[in-house]
PDB file of C-alpha atoms in Angstrom:
ATOM      1  CA  UNK A   1     171.145-191.650-103.924  1.00 41.00           C
ATOM      2  CA  UNK A   2     173.044-188.678-105.342  1.00 41.00           C
ATOM      3  CA  UNK A   3     170.960-185.927-106.881  1.00 44.00           C
ATOM      4  CA  UNK A   4     173.904-184.383-108.708  1.00 46.00           C
ATOM      5  CA  UNK A   5     173.445-184.130-112.430  1.00 44.00           C
ATOM      6  CA  UNK A   6     175.689-186.381-114.500  1.00 44.00           C
ATOM      7  CA  UNK A   7     178.688-184.716-116.063  1.00 45.00           C
ATOM      8  CA  UNK A   8     177.952-184.184-119.729  1.00 44.00           C
ATOM      9  CA  UNK A   9     180.192-186.045-122.167  1.00 45.00           C
ATOM     10  CA  UNK A  10     182.666-183.911-124.014  1.00 44.00           C
ATOM     11  CA  UNK A  11     182.130-184.252-127.751  1.00 44.00           C
ATOM     12  CA  UNK A  12     184.929-186.076-129.532  1.00 47.00           C
ATOM     13  CA  UNK A  13     186.980-183.548-131.396  1.00 50.00           C
ATOM     14  CA  UNK A  14     188.432-184.227-134.823  1.00 50.00           C
ATOM     15  CA  UNK A  15     192.165-184.566-135.135  1.00 47.00           C
ATOM     16  CA  UNK A  16     193.941-181.238-135.464  1.00 45.00           C
ATOM     17  CA  UNK A  17     194.418-180.093-139.012  1.00 69.00           C
ATOM     18  CA  UNK A  18     198.196-180.126-138.598  1.00 69.00           C
ATOM     19  CA  UNK A  19     198.026-183.776-137.544  1.00 82.00           C
ATOM     20  CA  UNK A  20     195.993-184.683-140.635  1.00 86.00           C
ATOM     21  CA  UNK A  21     198.417-182.857-142.890  1.00 87.00           C
ATOM     22  CA  UNK A  22     201.314-184.693-141.279  1.00 90.00           C
ATOM     23  CA  UNK A  23     199.634-188.055-141.882  1.00 90.00           C
ATOM     24  CA  UNK A  24     198.879-187.151-145.509  1.00 91.00           C
ATOM     25  CA  UNK A  25     202.513-186.159-145.996  1.00 90.00           C
ATOM     26  CA  UNK A  26     203.590-189.480-144.471  1.00 93.00           C
ATOM     27  CA  UNK A  27     201.334-191.401-146.865  1.00 93.00           C
ATOM     28  CA  UNK A  28     202.487-189.451-149.923  1.00 91.00           C
ATOM     29  CA  UNK A  29     206.130-189.944-148.950  1.00 91.00           C
ATOM     30  CA  UNK A  30     205.570-193.707-148.772  1.00 92.00           C
ATOM     31  CA  UNK A  31     203.813-193.651-152.144  1.00 90.00           C
ATOM     32  CA  UNK A  32     206.740-191.763-153.642  1.00 89.00           C
ATOM     33  CA  UNK A  33     209.191-194.392-152.388  1.00 90.00           C
ATOM     34  CA  UNK A  34     207.092-197.208-153.839  1.00 89.00           C
ATOM     35  CA  UNK A  35     206.803-195.438-157.193  1.00 85.00           C
ATOM     36  CA  UNK A  36     210.574-195.198-157.373  1.00 85.00           C
ATOM     37  CA  UNK A  37     211.062-198.850-156.342  1.00 87.00           C
ATOM     38  CA  UNK A  38     208.263-200.562-158.257  1.00 83.00           C
ATOM     39  CA  UNK A  39     206.486-198.073-160.517  1.00 80.00           C
ATOM     40  CA  UNK A  40     202.750-197.496-160.535  1.00 81.00           C
ATOM     41  CA  UNK A  41     202.087-201.240-160.834  1.00 79.00           C
ATOM     42  CA  UNK A  42     203.574-201.876-157.399  1.00 81.00           C
ATOM     43  CA  UNK A  43     201.319-199.379-155.692  1.00 86.00           C
ATOM     44  CA  UNK A  44     198.336-200.422-153.572  1.00 90.00           C
ATOM     45  CA  UNK A  45     196.653-199.120-150.451  1.00 92.00           C
ATOM     46  CA  UNK A  46     198.148-202.007-148.495  1.00 94.00           C
ATOM     47  CA  UNK A  47     201.684-201.585-149.853  1.00 93.00           C
ATOM     48  CA  UNK A  48     201.567-197.868-149.054  1.00 93.00           C
ATOM     49  CA  UNK A  49     200.296-198.597-145.544  1.00 93.00           C
ATOM     50  CA  UNK A  50     203.057-201.138-145.007  1.00 93.00           C
ATOM     51  CA  UNK A  51     205.745-198.738-146.255  1.00 93.00           C
ATOM     52  CA  UNK A  52     204.367-195.929-144.078  1.00 92.00           C
ATOM     53  CA  UNK A  53     204.072-198.301-141.074  1.00 92.00           C
ATOM     54  CA  UNK A  54     200.419-197.376-140.494  1.00 93.00           C
ATOM     55  CA  UNK A  55     197.158-199.352-140.694  1.00 92.00           C
ATOM     56  CA  UNK A  56     195.509-199.571-144.150  1.00 92.00           C
ATOM     57  CA  UNK A  57     192.431-197.929-142.618  1.00 92.00           C
ATOM     58  CA  UNK A  58     194.517-194.809-142.038  1.00 91.00           C
ATOM     59  CA  UNK A  59     195.338-194.638-145.751  1.00 92.00           C
ATOM     60  CA  UNK A  60     191.694-195.270-146.695  1.00 91.00           C
ATOM     61  CA  UNK A  61     190.660-192.460-144.354  1.00 91.00           C
ATOM     62  CA  UNK A  62     192.363-189.948-146.657  1.00 92.00           C
ATOM     63  CA  UNK A  63     192.446-191.792-149.995  1.00 92.00           C
ATOM     64  CA  UNK A  64     189.602-194.070-151.021  1.00 90.00           C
ATOM     65  CA  UNK A  65     191.538-195.654-153.893  1.00 89.00           C
ATOM     66  CA  UNK A  66     194.915-195.837-155.592  1.00 88.00           C
ATOM     67  CA  UNK A  67     193.841-193.352-158.326  1.00 86.00           C
ATOM     68  CA  UNK A  68     192.817-190.886-155.607  1.00 88.00           C
ATOM     69  CA  UNK A  69     196.221-191.317-153.981  1.00 89.00           C
ATOM     70  CA  UNK A  70     197.995-190.826-157.307  1.00 86.00           C
ATOM     71  CA  UNK A  71     195.944-187.720-158.086  1.00 85.00           C
ATOM     72  CA  UNK A  72     197.041-186.233-154.763  1.00 88.00           C
ATOM     73  CA  UNK A  73     200.647-187.144-155.509  1.00 87.00           C
ATOM     74  CA  UNK A  74     200.330-185.536-158.949  1.00 85.00           C
ATOM     75  CA  UNK A  75     199.108-182.338-157.283  1.00 86.00           C
ATOM     76  CA  UNK A  76     202.033-182.515-154.854  1.00 86.00           C
ATOM     77  CA  UNK A  77     204.508-182.860-157.725  1.00 87.00           C
ATOM     78  CA  UNK A  78     202.935-180.027-159.696  1.00 88.00           C
ATOM     79  CA  UNK A  79     203.292-177.779-156.645  1.00 91.00           C
ATOM     80  CA  UNK A  80     207.052-177.930-157.258  1.00 93.00           C
ATOM     81  CA  UNK A  81     206.527-176.908-160.884  1.00 93.00           C
ATOM     82  CA  UNK A  82     204.348-173.983-159.783  1.00 93.00           C
ATOM     83  CA  UNK A  83     207.005-172.883-157.332  1.00 95.00           C
ATOM     84  CA  UNK A  84     209.631-172.953-160.090  1.00 95.00           C
ATOM     85  CA  UNK A  85     207.537-170.508-162.129  1.00 94.00           C
ATOM     86  CA  UNK A  86     207.267-168.181-159.147  1.00 93.00           C
ATOM     87  CA  UNK A  87     211.002-168.030-158.446  1.00 94.00           C
ATOM     88  CA  UNK A  88     212.683-164.694-159.234  1.00 94.00           C
ATOM     89  CA  UNK A  89     213.930-164.057-162.773  1.00 96.00           C
ATOM     90  CA  UNK A  90     216.785-161.644-163.448  1.00 96.00           C
ATOM     91  CA  UNK A  91     215.151-159.306-165.944  1.00 96.00           C
ATOM     92  CA  UNK A  92     218.388-157.708-167.125  1.00 95.00           C
ATOM     93  CA  UNK A  93     219.822-161.126-168.047  1.00 95.00           C
ATOM     94  CA  UNK A  94     217.053-161.749-170.605  1.00 96.00           C
ATOM     95  CA  UNK A  95     218.097-160.799-174.128  1.00 95.00           C
ATOM     96  CA  UNK A  96     215.101-162.444-175.801  1.00 96.00           C
ATOM     97  CA  UNK A  97     212.032-164.469-174.894  1.00 97.00           C
ATOM     98  CA  UNK A  98     213.981-167.612-175.750  1.00 96.00           C
ATOM     99  CA  UNK A  99     216.236-166.940-172.755  1.00 97.00           C
ATOM    100  CA  UNK A 100     213.164-167.030-170.524  1.00 97.00           C
ATOM    101  CA  UNK A 101     211.835-170.110-172.304  1.00 96.00           C
ATOM    102  CA  UNK A 102     215.094-171.976-171.700  1.00 96.00           C
ATOM    103  CA  UNK A 103     215.244-170.884-168.064  1.00 96.00           C
ATOM    104  CA  UNK A 104     211.727-172.217-167.452  1.00 95.00           C
ATOM    105  CA  UNK A 105     212.451-175.553-169.102  1.00 94.00           C
ATOM    106  CA  UNK A 106     215.750-175.914-167.230  1.00 95.00           C
ATOM    107  CA  UNK A 107     213.948-175.390-163.933  1.00 96.00           C
ATOM    108  CA  UNK A 108     211.319-177.985-164.818  1.00 94.00           C
ATOM    109  CA  UNK A 109     213.958-180.418-166.034  1.00 94.00           C
ATOM    110  CA  UNK A 110     215.781-180.029-162.724  1.00 95.00           C
ATOM    111  CA  UNK A 111     212.602-181.142-160.937  1.00 94.00           C
ATOM    112  CA  UNK A 112     212.246-184.197-163.176  1.00 93.00           C
ATOM    113  CA  UNK A 113     215.922-185.076-162.719  1.00 93.00           C
ATOM    114  CA  UNK A 114     215.769-184.811-158.923  1.00 92.00           C
ATOM    115  CA  UNK A 115     212.356-186.462-158.426  1.00 90.00           C
ATOM    116  CA  UNK A 116     212.124-190.042-159.679  1.00 88.00           C
ATOM    117  CA  UNK A 117     208.480-190.224-158.593  1.00 86.00           C
ATOM    118  CA  UNK A 118     207.671-187.281-160.886  1.00 88.00           C
ATOM    119  CA  UNK A 119     209.243-189.130-163.807  1.00 89.00           C
ATOM    120  CA  UNK A 120     207.302-192.290-162.989  1.00 84.00           C
ATOM    121  CA  UNK A 121     203.972-190.546-162.571  1.00 83.00           C
ATOM    122  CA  UNK A 122     204.048-187.922-165.325  1.00 85.00           C
ATOM    123  CA  UNK A 123     206.460-189.282-167.927  1.00 86.00           C
ATOM    124  CA  UNK A 124     206.285-193.076-167.619  1.00 79.00           C
ATOM    125  CA  UNK A 125     203.589-195.084-169.392  1.00 67.00           C
ATOM    126  CA  UNK A 126     201.035-196.211-166.821  1.00 64.00           C
ATOM    127  CA  UNK A 127     197.678-195.970-168.629  1.00 63.00           C
ATOM    128  CA  UNK A 128     195.786-194.458-165.675  1.00 67.00           C
ATOM    129  CA  UNK A 129     193.206-192.080-167.127  1.00 72.00           C
ATOM    130  CA  UNK A 130     192.565-190.366-163.791  1.00 70.00           C
ATOM    131  CA  UNK A 131     196.211-189.457-163.361  1.00 72.00           C
ATOM    132  CA  UNK A 132     196.548-188.314-166.978  1.00 75.00           C
ATOM    133  CA  UNK A 133     193.489-186.109-166.608  1.00 78.00           C
ATOM    134  CA  UNK A 134     194.785-184.633-163.355  1.00 73.00           C
ATOM    135  CA  UNK A 135     198.150-183.953-164.992  1.00 76.00           C
ATOM    136  CA  UNK A 136     196.502-182.131-167.904  1.00 81.00           C
ATOM    137  CA  UNK A 137     194.388-180.051-165.554  1.00 82.00           C
ATOM    138  CA  UNK A 138     197.491-179.018-163.626  1.00 83.00           C
ATOM    139  CA  UNK A 139     199.240-178.241-166.935  1.00 86.00           C
ATOM    140  CA  UNK A 140     196.506-175.715-167.707  1.00 89.00           C
ATOM    141  CA  UNK A 141     197.207-173.997-164.394  1.00 91.00           C
ATOM    142  CA  UNK A 142     200.959-174.039-165.036  1.00 92.00           C
ATOM    143  CA  UNK A 143     200.399-172.633-168.529  1.00 93.00           C
ATOM    144  CA  UNK A 144     198.505-169.692-167.044  1.00 94.00           C
ATOM    145  CA  UNK A 145     201.371-168.967-164.644  1.00 95.00           C
ATOM    146  CA  UNK A 146     203.851-169.310-167.482  1.00 96.00           C
ATOM    147  CA  UNK A 147     201.989-166.826-169.646  1.00 95.00           C
ATOM    148  CA  UNK A 148     201.879-164.361-166.747  1.00 95.00           C
ATOM    149  CA  UNK A 149     205.644-164.779-166.354  1.00 96.00           C
ATOM    150  CA  UNK A 150     206.231-164.102-170.055  1.00 97.00           C
ATOM    151  CA  UNK A 151     203.962-161.067-169.936  1.00 96.00           C
ATOM    152  CA  UNK A 152     205.889-159.737-166.959  1.00 96.00           C
ATOM    153  CA  UNK A 153     209.064-159.496-169.026  1.00 97.00           C
ATOM    154  CA  UNK A 154     207.874-159.187-172.654  1.00 97.00           C
ATOM    155  CA  UNK A 155     205.022-157.643-174.606  1.00 96.00           C
ATOM    156  CA  UNK A 156     203.173-160.668-175.922  1.00 96.00           C
ATOM    157  CA  UNK A 157     201.238-160.585-179.182  1.00 95.00           C
ATOM    158  CA  UNK A 158     197.567-161.521-179.255  1.00 94.00           C
ATOM    159  CA  UNK A 159     197.384-165.295-178.777  1.00 94.00           C
ATOM    160  CA  UNK A 160     194.532-167.522-180.006  1.00 93.00           C
ATOM    161  CA  UNK A 161     191.666-168.161-177.599  1.00 89.00           C
ATOM    162  CA  UNK A 162     190.897-171.639-178.882  1.00 91.00           C
ATOM    163  CA  UNK A 163     194.450-172.967-178.360  1.00 91.00           C
ATOM    164  CA  UNK A 164     196.362-172.891-175.073  1.00 93.00           C
ATOM    165  CA  UNK A 165     199.772-172.220-176.583  1.00 95.00           C
ATOM    166  CA  UNK A 166     201.796-172.528-173.379  1.00 96.00           C
ATOM    167  CA  UNK A 167     200.016-175.708-172.243  1.00 94.00           C
ATOM    168  CA  UNK A 168     200.625-177.366-175.607  1.00 94.00           C
ATOM    169  CA  UNK A 169     204.275-176.317-175.556  1.00 95.00           C
ATOM    170  CA  UNK A 170     204.696-178.000-172.171  1.00 93.00           C
ATOM    171  CA  UNK A 171     202.904-181.161-173.277  1.00 92.00           C
ATOM    172  CA  UNK A 172     205.056-181.438-176.404  1.00 94.00           C
ATOM    173  CA  UNK A 173     208.249-181.010-174.412  1.00 94.00           C
ATOM    174  CA  UNK A 174     207.049-183.635-171.935  1.00 92.00           C
ATOM    175  CA  UNK A 175     206.457-186.084-174.794  1.00 93.00           C
ATOM    176  CA  UNK A 176     210.153-185.901-175.637  1.00 96.00           C
ATOM    177  CA  UNK A 177     211.151-186.381-171.998  1.00 95.00           C
ATOM    178  CA  UNK A 178     208.699-189.296-171.734  1.00 92.00           C
ATOM    179  CA  UNK A 179     210.280-190.968-174.746  1.00 94.00           C
ATOM    180  CA  UNK A 180     213.673-190.648-173.099  1.00 95.00           C
ATOM    181  CA  UNK A 181     212.349-192.218-169.887  1.00 91.00           C
ATOM    182  CA  UNK A 182     210.836-195.062-171.920  1.00 90.00           C
ATOM    183  CA  UNK A 183     214.026-195.720-173.899  1.00 93.00           C
ATOM    184  CA  UNK A 184     216.716-194.924-171.358  1.00 93.00           C
ATOM    185  CA  UNK A 185     215.063-195.004-167.935  1.00 88.00           C
ATOM    186  CA  UNK A 186     215.695-191.300-167.456  1.00 91.00           C
ATOM    187  CA  UNK A 187     216.088-187.994-169.283  1.00 95.00           C
ATOM    188  CA  UNK A 188     219.437-188.028-171.072  1.00 96.00           C
ATOM    189  CA  UNK A 189     221.291-184.757-171.745  1.00 95.00           C
ATOM    190  CA  UNK A 190     220.603-185.076-175.478  1.00 96.00           C
ATOM    191  CA  UNK A 191     216.883-185.677-174.993  1.00 96.00           C
ATOM    192  CA  UNK A 192     216.715-182.867-172.453  1.00 96.00           C
ATOM    193  CA  UNK A 193     218.089-180.562-175.136  1.00 96.00           C
ATOM    194  CA  UNK A 194     215.634-181.923-177.704  1.00 97.00           C
ATOM    195  CA  UNK A 195     212.715-181.366-175.330  1.00 96.00           C
ATOM    196  CA  UNK A 196     213.736-177.753-174.817  1.00 95.00           C
ATOM    197  CA  UNK A 197     214.057-177.298-178.578  1.00 96.00           C
ATOM    198  CA  UNK A 198     210.550-178.667-179.118  1.00 96.00           C
ATOM    199  CA  UNK A 199     209.177-176.356-176.410  1.00 96.00           C
ATOM    200  CA  UNK A 200     210.951-173.389-178.003  1.00 95.00           C
ATOM    201  CA  UNK A 201     209.968-174.314-181.551  1.00 96.00           C
ATOM    202  CA  UNK A 202     206.258-174.539-180.757  1.00 97.00           C
ATOM    203  CA  UNK A 203     206.246-171.218-178.902  1.00 96.00           C
ATOM    204  CA  UNK A 204     208.091-169.773-181.911  1.00 96.00           C
ATOM    205  CA  UNK A 205     205.030-170.450-184.048  1.00 96.00           C
ATOM    206  CA  UNK A 206     203.181-167.761-182.067  1.00 97.00           C
ATOM    207  CA  UNK A 207     205.925-165.535-180.644  1.00 96.00           C
ATOM    208  CA  UNK A 208     208.000-163.471-183.105  1.00 95.00           C
ATOM    209  CA  UNK A 209     211.807-163.842-182.898  1.00 91.00           C
ATOM    210  CA  UNK A 210     212.251-160.278-181.606  1.00 92.00           C
ATOM    211  CA  UNK A 211     209.532-159.901-179.026  1.00 93.00           C
ATOM    212  CA  UNK A 212     209.714-156.427-177.384  1.00 94.00           C
ATOM    213  CA  UNK A 213     211.196-156.621-173.900  1.00 95.00           C
ATOM    214  CA  UNK A 214     209.697-154.454-171.163  1.00 95.00           C
ATOM    215  CA  UNK A 215     211.852-151.736-169.659  1.00 93.00           C
ATOM    216  CA  UNK A 216     211.173-153.297-166.259  1.00 93.00           C
ATOM    217  CA  UNK A 217     209.183-156.336-165.050  1.00 91.00           C
ATOM    218  CA  UNK A 218     205.481-155.577-165.417  1.00 84.00           C
TER     219      UNK A 218
END
């Protein structure tokens, strides 16, 4: 009988982080495709698993429910909006704060126009409270970045503490875009212009027409 000690079992390691991120990206990509094809109503854990060609258990491993999946997709979409606010702005090309306002809205409109899933999730009527709440929370973050961007190029007046001016401006503009999606299935050029006008008009309640421009980005 051998007296050698048994070889200890190597503990099972978790999947590498990169592998998990790749699987999450695969799941979110499948969810995006289904949103475009069928809207939120056609989304389920099983339909996502089928589209991604993976077992449903793999989807459940990362997302316990459809709302959890949609919240993650909302965060993914808002990452594009955050990136648009962090892109360079040509300071010398800004004659007034309205030039910056229009540039921001044009960048966000470009994301909506190029991403049908973003239109379905943020602008279409789906009645999912979890997604709406997640969207509003992300809007607060975007509003903070937007205010920083404005302050970089212009000297802002004192804004009210009890009202998030930039967040409300975004929400009001989105309401116009949402109406266009509801009526026309997309954002028409006319409604895009109206949404930008609403965004501008609300900011104009708090920002004077001739806001002092900084000599250089702050």
